[in-house]
mmCIF file of C-alpha atoms in Angstrom:
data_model
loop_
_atom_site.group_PDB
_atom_site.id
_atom_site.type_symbol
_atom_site.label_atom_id
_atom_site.label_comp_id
_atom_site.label_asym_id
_atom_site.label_seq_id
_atom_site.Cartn_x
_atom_site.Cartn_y
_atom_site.Cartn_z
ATOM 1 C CA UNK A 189 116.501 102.872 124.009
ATOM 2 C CA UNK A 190 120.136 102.026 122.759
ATOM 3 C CA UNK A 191 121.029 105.520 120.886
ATOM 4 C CA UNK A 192 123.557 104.094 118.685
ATOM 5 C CA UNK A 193 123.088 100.723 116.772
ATOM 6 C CA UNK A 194 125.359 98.492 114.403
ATOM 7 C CA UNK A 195 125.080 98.697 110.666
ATOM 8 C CA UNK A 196 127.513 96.806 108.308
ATOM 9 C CA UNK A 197 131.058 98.062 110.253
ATOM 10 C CA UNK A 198 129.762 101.291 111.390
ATOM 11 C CA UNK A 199 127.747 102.773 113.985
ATOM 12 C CA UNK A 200 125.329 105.171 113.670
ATOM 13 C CA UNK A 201 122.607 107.082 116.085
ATOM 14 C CA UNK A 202 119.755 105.077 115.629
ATOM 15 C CA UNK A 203 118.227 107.985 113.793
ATOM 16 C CA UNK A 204 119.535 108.960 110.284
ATOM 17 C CA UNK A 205 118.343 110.829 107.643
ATOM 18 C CA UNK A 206 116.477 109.979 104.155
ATOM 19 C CA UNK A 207 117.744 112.716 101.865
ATOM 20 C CA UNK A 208 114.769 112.041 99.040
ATOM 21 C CA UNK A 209 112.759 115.353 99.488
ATOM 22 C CA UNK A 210 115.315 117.768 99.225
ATOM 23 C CA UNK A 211 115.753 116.787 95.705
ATOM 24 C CA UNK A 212 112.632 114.620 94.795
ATOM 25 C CA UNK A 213 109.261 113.063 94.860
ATOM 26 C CA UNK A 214 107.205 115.890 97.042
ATOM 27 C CA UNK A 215 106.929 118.589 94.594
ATOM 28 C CA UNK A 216 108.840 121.564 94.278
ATOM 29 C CA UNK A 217 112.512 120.825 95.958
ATOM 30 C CA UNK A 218 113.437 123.731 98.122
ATOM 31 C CA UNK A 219 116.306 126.025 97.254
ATOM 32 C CA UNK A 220 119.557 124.821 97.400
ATOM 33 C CA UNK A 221 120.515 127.049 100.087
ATOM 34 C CA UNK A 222 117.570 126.455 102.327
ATOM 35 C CA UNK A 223 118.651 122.264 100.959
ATOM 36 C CA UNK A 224 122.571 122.665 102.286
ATOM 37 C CA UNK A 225 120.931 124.472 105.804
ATOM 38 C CA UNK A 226 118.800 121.165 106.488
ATOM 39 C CA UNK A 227 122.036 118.911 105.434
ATOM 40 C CA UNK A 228 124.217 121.038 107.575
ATOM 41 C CA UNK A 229 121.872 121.340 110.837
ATOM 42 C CA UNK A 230 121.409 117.749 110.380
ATOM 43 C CA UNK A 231 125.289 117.091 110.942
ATOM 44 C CA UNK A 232 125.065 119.347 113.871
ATOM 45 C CA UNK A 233 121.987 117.373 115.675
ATOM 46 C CA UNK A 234 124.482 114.353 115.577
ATOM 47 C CA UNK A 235 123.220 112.754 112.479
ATOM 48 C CA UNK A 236 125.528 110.768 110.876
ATOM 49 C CA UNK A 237 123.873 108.256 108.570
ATOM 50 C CA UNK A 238 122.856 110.178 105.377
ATOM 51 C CA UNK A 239 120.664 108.196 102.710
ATOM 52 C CA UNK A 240 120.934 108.892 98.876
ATOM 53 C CA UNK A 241 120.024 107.249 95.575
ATOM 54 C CA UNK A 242 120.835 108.219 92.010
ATOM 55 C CA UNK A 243 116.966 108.327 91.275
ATOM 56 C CA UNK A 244 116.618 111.580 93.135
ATOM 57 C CA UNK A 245 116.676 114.420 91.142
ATOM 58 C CA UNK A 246 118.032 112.002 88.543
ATOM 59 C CA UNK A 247 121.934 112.382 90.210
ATOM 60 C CA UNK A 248 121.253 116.154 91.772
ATOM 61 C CA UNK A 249 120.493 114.304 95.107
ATOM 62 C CA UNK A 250 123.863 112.313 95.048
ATOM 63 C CA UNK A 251 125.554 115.790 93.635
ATOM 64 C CA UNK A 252 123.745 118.091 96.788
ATOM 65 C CA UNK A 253 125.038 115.493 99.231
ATOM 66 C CA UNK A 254 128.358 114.848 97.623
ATOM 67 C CA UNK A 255 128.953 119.075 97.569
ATOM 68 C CA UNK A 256 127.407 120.270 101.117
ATOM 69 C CA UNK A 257 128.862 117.572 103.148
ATOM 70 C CA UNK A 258 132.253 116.991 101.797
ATOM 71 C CA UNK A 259 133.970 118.601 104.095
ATOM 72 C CA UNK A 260 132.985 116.500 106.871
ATOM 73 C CA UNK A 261 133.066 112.981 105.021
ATOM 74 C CA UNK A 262 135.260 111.261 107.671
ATOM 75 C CA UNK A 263 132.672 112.309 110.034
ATOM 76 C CA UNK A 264 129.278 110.263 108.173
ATOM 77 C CA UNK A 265 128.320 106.864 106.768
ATOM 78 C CA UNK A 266 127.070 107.674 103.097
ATOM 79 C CA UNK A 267 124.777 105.637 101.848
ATOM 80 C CA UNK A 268 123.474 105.797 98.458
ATOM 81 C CA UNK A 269 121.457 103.230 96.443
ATOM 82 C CA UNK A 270 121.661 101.446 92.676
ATOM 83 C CA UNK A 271 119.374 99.644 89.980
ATOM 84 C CA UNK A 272 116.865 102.338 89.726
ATOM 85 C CA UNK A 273 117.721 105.729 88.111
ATOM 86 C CA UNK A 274 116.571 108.287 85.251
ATOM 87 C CA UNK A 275 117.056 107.373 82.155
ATOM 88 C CA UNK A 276 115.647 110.077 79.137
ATOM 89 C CA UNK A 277 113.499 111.482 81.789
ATOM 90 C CA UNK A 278 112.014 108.343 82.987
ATOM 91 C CA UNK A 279 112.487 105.815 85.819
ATOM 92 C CA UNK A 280 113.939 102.801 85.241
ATOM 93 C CA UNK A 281 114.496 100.023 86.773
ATOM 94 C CA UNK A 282 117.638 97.963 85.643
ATOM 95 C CA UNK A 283 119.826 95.264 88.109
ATOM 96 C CA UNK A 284 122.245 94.384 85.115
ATOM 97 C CA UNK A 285 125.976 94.258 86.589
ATOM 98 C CA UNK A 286 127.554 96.204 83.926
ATOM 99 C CA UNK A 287 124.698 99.174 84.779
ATOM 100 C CA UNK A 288 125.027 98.443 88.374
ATOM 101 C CA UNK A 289 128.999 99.291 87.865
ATOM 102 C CA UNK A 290 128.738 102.144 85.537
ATOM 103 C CA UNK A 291 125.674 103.572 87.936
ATOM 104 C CA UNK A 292 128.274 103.343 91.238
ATOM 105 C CA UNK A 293 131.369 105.229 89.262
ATOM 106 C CA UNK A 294 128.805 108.235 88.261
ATOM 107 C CA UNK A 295 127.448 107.813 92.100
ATOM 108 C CA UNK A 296 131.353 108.117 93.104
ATOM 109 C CA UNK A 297 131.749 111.390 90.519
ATOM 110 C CA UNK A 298 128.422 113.121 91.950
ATOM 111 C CA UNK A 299 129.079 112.231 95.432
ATOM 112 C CA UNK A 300 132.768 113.521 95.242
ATOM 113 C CA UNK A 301 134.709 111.205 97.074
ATOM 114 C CA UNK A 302 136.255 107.578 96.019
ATOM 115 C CA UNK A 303 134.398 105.281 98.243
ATOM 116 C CA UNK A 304 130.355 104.656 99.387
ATOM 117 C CA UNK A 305 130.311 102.781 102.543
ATOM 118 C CA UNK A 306 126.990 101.831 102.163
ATOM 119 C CA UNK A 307 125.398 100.957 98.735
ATOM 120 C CA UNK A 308 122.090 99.366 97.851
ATOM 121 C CA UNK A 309 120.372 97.722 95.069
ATOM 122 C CA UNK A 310 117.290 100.368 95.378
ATOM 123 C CA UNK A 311 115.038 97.710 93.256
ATOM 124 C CA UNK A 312 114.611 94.457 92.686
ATOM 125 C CA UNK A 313 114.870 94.082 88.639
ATOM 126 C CA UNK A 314 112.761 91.193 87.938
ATOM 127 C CA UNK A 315 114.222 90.033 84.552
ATOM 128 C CA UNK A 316 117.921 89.727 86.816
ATOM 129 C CA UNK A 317 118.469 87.108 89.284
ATOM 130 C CA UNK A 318 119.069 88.794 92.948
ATOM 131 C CA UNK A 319 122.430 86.748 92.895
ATOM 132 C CA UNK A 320 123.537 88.127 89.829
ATOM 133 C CA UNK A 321 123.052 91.929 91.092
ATOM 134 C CA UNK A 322 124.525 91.511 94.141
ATOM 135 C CA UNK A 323 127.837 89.605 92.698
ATOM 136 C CA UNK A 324 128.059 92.853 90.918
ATOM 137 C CA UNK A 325 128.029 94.512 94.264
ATOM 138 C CA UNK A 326 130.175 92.474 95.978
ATOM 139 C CA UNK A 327 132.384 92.811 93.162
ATOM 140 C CA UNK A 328 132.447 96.725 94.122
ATOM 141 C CA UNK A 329 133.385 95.955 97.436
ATOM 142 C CA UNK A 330 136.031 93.882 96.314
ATOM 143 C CA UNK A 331 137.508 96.864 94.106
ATOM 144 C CA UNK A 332 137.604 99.233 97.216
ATOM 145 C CA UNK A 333 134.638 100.938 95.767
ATOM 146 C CA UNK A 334 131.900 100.214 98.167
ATOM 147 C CA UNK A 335 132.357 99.607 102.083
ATOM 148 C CA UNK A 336 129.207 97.545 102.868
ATOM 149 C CA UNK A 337 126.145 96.408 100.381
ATOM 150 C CA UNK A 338 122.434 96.244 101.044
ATOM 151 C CA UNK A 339 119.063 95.921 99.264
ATOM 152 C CA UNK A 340 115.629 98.106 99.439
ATOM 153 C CA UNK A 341 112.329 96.891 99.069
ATOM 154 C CA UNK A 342 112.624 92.796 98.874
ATOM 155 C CA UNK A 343 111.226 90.265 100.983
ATOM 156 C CA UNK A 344 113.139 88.061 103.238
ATOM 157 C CA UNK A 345 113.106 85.241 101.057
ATOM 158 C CA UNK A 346 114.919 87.679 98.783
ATOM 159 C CA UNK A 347 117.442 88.483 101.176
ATOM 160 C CA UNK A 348 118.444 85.481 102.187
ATOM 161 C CA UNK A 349 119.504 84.370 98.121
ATOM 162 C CA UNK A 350 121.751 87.445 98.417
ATOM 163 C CA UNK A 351 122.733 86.950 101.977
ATOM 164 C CA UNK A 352 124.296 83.991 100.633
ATOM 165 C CA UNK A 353 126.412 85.616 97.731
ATOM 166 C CA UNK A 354 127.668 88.266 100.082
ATOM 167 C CA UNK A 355 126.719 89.682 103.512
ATOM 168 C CA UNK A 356 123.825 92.085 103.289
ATOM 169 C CA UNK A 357 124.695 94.573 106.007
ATOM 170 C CA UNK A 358 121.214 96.756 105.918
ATOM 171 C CA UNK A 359 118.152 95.840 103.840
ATOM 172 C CA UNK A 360 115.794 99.520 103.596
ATOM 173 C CA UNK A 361 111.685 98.719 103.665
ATOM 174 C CA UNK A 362 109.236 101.409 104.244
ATOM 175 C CA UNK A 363 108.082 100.601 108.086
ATOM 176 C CA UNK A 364 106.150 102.701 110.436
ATOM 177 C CA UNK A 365 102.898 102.477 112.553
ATOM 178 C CA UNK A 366 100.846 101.996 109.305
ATOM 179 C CA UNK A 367 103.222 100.161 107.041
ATOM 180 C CA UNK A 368 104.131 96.841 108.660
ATOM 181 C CA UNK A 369 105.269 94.914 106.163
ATOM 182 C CA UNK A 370 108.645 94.150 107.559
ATOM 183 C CA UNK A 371 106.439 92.097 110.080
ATOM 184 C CA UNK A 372 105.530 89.435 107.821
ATOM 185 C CA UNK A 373 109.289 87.901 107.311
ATOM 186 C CA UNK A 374 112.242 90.756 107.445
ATOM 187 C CA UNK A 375 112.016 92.279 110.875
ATOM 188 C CA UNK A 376 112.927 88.239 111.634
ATOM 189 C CA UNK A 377 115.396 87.612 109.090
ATOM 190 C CA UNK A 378 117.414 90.716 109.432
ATOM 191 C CA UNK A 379 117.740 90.307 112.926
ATOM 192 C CA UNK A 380 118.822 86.713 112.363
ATOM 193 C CA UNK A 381 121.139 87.478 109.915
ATOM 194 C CA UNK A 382 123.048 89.900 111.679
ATOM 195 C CA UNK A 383 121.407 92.759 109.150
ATOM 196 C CA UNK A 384 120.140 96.143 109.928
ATOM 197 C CA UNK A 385 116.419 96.773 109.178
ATOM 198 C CA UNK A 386 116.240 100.296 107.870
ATOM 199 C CA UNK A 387 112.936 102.037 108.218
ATOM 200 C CA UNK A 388 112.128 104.396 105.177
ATOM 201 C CA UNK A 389 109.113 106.824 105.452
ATOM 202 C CA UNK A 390 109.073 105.871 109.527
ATOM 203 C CA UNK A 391 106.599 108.967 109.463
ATOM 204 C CA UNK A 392 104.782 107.751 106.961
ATOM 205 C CA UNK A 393 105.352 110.516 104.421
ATOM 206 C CA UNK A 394 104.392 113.299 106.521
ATOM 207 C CA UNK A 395 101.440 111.743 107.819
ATOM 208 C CA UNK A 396 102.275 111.366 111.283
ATOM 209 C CA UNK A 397 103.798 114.879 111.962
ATOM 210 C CA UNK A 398 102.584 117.600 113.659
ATOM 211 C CA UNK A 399 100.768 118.558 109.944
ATOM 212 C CA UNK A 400 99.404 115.975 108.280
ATOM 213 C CA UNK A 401 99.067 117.434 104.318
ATOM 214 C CA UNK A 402 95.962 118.154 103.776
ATOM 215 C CA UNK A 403 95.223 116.819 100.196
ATOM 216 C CA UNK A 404 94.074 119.934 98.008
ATOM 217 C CA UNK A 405 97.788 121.281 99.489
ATOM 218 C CA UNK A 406 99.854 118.238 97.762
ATOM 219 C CA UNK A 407 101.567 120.371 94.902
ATOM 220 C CA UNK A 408 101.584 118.846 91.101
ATOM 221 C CA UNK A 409 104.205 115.996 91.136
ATOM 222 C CA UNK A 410 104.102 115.000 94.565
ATOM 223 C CA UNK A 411 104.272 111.294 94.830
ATOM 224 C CA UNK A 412 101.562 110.920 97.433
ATOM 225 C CA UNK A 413 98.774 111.842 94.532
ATOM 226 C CA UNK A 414 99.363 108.432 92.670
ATOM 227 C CA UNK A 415 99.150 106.435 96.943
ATOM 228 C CA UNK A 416 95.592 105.341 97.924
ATOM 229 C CA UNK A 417 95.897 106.375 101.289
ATOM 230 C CA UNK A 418 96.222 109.790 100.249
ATOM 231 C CA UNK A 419 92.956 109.586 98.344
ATOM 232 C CA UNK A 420 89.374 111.282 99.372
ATOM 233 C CA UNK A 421 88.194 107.719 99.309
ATOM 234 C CA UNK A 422 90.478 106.448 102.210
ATOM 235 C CA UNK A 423 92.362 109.629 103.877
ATOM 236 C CA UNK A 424 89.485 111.151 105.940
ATOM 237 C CA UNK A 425 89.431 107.349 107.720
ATOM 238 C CA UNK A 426 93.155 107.658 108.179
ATOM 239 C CA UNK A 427 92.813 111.256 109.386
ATOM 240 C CA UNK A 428 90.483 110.016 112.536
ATOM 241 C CA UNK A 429 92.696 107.213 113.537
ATOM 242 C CA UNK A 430 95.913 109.841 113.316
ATOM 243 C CA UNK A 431 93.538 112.275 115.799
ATOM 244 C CA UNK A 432 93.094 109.180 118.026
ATOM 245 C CA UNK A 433 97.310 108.703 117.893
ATOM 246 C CA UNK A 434 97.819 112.564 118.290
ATOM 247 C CA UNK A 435 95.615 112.576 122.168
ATOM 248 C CA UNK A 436 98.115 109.502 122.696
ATOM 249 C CA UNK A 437 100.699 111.532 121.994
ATOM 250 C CA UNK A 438 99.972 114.309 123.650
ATOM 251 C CA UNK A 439 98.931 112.569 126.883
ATOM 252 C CA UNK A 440 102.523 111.550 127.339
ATOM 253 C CA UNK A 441 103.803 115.060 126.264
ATOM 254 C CA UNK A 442 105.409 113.714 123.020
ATOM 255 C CA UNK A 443 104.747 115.186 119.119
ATOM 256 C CA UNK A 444 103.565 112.328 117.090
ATOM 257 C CA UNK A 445 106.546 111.894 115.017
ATOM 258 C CA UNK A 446 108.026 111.375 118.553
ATOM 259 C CA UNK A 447 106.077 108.644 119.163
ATOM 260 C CA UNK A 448 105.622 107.032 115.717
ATOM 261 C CA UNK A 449 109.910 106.992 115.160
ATOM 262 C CA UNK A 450 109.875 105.504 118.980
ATOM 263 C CA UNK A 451 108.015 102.588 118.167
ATOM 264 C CA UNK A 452 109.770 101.684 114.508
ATOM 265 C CA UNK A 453 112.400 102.248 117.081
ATOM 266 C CA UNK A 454 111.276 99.321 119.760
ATOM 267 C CA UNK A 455 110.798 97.324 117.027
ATOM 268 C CA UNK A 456 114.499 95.782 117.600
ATOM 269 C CA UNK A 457 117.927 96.603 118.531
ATOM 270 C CA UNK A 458 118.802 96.168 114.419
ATOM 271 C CA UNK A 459 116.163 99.029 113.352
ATOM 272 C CA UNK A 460 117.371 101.925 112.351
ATOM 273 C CA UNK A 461 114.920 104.692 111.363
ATOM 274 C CA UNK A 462 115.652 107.632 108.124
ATOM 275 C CA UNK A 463 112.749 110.201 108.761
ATOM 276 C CA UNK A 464 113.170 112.936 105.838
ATOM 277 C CA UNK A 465 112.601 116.527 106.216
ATOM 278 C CA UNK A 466 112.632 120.067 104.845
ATOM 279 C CA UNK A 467 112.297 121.438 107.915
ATOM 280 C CA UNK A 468 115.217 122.100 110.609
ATOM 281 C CA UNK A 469 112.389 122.581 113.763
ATOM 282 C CA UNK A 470 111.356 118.668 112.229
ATOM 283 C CA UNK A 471 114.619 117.355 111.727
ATOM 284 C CA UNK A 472 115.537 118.580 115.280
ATOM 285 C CA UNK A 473 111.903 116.888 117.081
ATOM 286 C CA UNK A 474 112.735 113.777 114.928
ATOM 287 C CA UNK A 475 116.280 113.364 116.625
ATOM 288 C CA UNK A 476 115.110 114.284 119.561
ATOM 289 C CA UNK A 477 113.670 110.922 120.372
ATOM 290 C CA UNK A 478 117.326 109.333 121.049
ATOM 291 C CA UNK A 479 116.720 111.124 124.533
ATOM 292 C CA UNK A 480 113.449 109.739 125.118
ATOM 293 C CA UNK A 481 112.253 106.845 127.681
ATOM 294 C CA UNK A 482 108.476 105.648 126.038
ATOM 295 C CA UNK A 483 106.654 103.322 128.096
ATOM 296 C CA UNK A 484 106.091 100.354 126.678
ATOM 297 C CA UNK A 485 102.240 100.296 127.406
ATOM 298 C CA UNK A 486 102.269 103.661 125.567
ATOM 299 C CA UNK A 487 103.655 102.219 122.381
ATOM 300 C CA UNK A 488 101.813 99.202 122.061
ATOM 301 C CA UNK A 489 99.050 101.203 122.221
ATOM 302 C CA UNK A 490 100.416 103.495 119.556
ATOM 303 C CA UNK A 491 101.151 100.479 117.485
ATOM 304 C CA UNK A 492 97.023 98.977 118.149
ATOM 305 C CA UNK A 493 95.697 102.596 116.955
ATOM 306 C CA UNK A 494 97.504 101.979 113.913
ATOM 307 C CA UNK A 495 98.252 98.862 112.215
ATOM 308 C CA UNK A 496 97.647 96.911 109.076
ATOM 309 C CA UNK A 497 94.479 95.758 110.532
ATOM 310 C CA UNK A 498 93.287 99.651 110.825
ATOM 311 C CA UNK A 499 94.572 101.887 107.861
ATOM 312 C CA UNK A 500 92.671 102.501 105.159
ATOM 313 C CA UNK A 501 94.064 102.033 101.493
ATOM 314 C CA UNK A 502 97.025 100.490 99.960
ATOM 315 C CA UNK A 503 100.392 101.960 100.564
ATOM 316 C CA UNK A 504 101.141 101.946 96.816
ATOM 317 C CA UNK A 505 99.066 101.885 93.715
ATOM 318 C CA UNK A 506 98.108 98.626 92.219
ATOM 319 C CA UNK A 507 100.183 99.283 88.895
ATOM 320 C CA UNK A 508 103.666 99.829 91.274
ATOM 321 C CA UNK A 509 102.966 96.926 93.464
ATOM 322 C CA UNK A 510 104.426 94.362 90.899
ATOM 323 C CA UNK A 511 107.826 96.655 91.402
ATOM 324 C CA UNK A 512 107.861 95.796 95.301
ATOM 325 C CA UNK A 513 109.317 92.616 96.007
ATOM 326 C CA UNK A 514 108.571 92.895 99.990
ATOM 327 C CA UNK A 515 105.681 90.598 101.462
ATOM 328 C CA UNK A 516 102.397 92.351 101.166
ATOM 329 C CA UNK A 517 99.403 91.998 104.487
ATOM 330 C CA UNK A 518 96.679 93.013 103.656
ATOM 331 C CA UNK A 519 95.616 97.037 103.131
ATOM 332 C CA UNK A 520 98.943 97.818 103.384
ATOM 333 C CA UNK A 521 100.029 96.017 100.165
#
């Protein structure tokens, strides 16, 4: 496995980290001590790709970021993401250029330095045409704002209309054993187009860890409540095929995020995985993989365990899915 790969002008160990959770999404944040501990043990395990959005925490993601690593910005590729933010306590999504620009200088403010390498248009906002977002983006770039551009969530037909305003260096879609949308167009056309494929949720949210949540534990808030897979009427079903990936696992003396972030991994020199964590033991197991040789046989067996053909339930709810511009096959929606 190549350690390091390309993305935009930089590169980065193939294995980054998705800031979300510290600030967002799962309940309770932690403390911002225990927060800055995870950020700063992350930095030490060689990570150097670290994922942001103003949606999390509503700009206290951007501002924890921003204020426990900017010390050592010379030494990471900041990414952060537009077009989806809080607005009056709600989330909104909203690809106008003039929001786009003002969203970037309070992302610049939070974040406390004056440029993002890596920004992203975190939505698709389907009253905006893609080209008219990412003009706006490119129009950062051109003001010394932004180092590279990319997009989150959109299908490869998508990509390619903005590919053609300006280059798209990564494009983010949740992709892991169980979510395999990316295989239905942008796993091709991002490795055509010279883009990096960045896996979100490459664990798929905690599932394939060492503890899968049990679902009376999910605290109020947590985003997993509102996912059918995390239901009673699908979850037990996706709890037996896990057990079946977990003696896999084990077999080969790996942990099963091991072997879940190897095979997003295999899945092309251009993929780039951002596991999330509160945990430093987690973070630590997750980055661990750079040093591991998986057969193969081992994960395509991993990946027939678990595939869109297998899981049970939809990856989103059926009132979000109009949001997601990404191809859908089948379950996995």
């Amino acid at each position: 496995m190549n350690a390091f790969r390309g993305i935009g002008p930089f590169e980065v160990p193939a294995v980054g980290l998705g800031c979300m959770n510290l600030s967002h999404a799962y309940g309770t944040p932690p403390a911002p001590e225990d927060a800055a501990k995870l950020l700063l043990a992350a930095l030490d395990a060689g990570v150097t790709l670290f994922d942001t959005a103003a949606l999390y925490g509503f700009g206290a993601n951007e501002e924890l970021v921003g204020r426990v690593l900017g010390p050592y910005r010379e030494q990471i590729v900041l990414a952060s993401k537009c077009g989806m933010t809080g607005v009056d306590g709600r989330r909104v999504i909203d690809g106008r250029p003039e929001t786009i620009r003002r969203t970037a200088d309070e992302a610049l403010a939070r974040l406390g330095t004056d440029v993002i390498d890596l920004y992203y248009l975190h939505r698709l906002d389907g009253s905006v045409p893609v080209e008219e977002s990412v003009g706006a983006l490119a129009g950062l770039v051109a003001a010394g704002k932004v180092r590279a551009i990319g997009l989150s969530e959109v299908s490869a037909a998508t990509l390619r209309r903005a590919h053609a305003v300006h280059p798209v260096a990564a494009l983010q879609n949740e992709y892991s054993l169980w979510t395999r949308n990316p295989e239905r167009g942008t796993l091709a056309a991002t490795r055509e187009l010279g883009t990096a494929l960045v896996a979100f949720s490459p664990v798929g949210r905690g599932f394939l860890t060492g503890a899968p949540p049990a679902l009376a534990d999910l605290p109020p808030g947590d985003i997993r409540h509102a996912m059918p897979r995390f239901t009673d009427a699908h979850y037990p079903a996706n709890l037996a095929l896990r057990a079946e990936l977990a003696d896999l696992a084990a077999g080969a003396g790996l942990t099963v995020a091991q072997l879940a972030l190897a095979w997003v991994l295999s899945r092309g020199e251009h993929v780039i995985a951002i596991p999330g964590t509160r945990s430093v033991d987690h973070l630590r197991e997750d980055v661990a993989v750079l040093g591991l040789d998986v057969p193969a046989d081992l994960l395509a067996a991993a990946g027939r365990i678990l595939s869109d053909e297998t899981v049970h339930g939809s990856r989103y709810a059926e009132a979000t899915l109009p949001e997601i511009d990404t191809e859908r096959c089948g379950a996995a929606g």
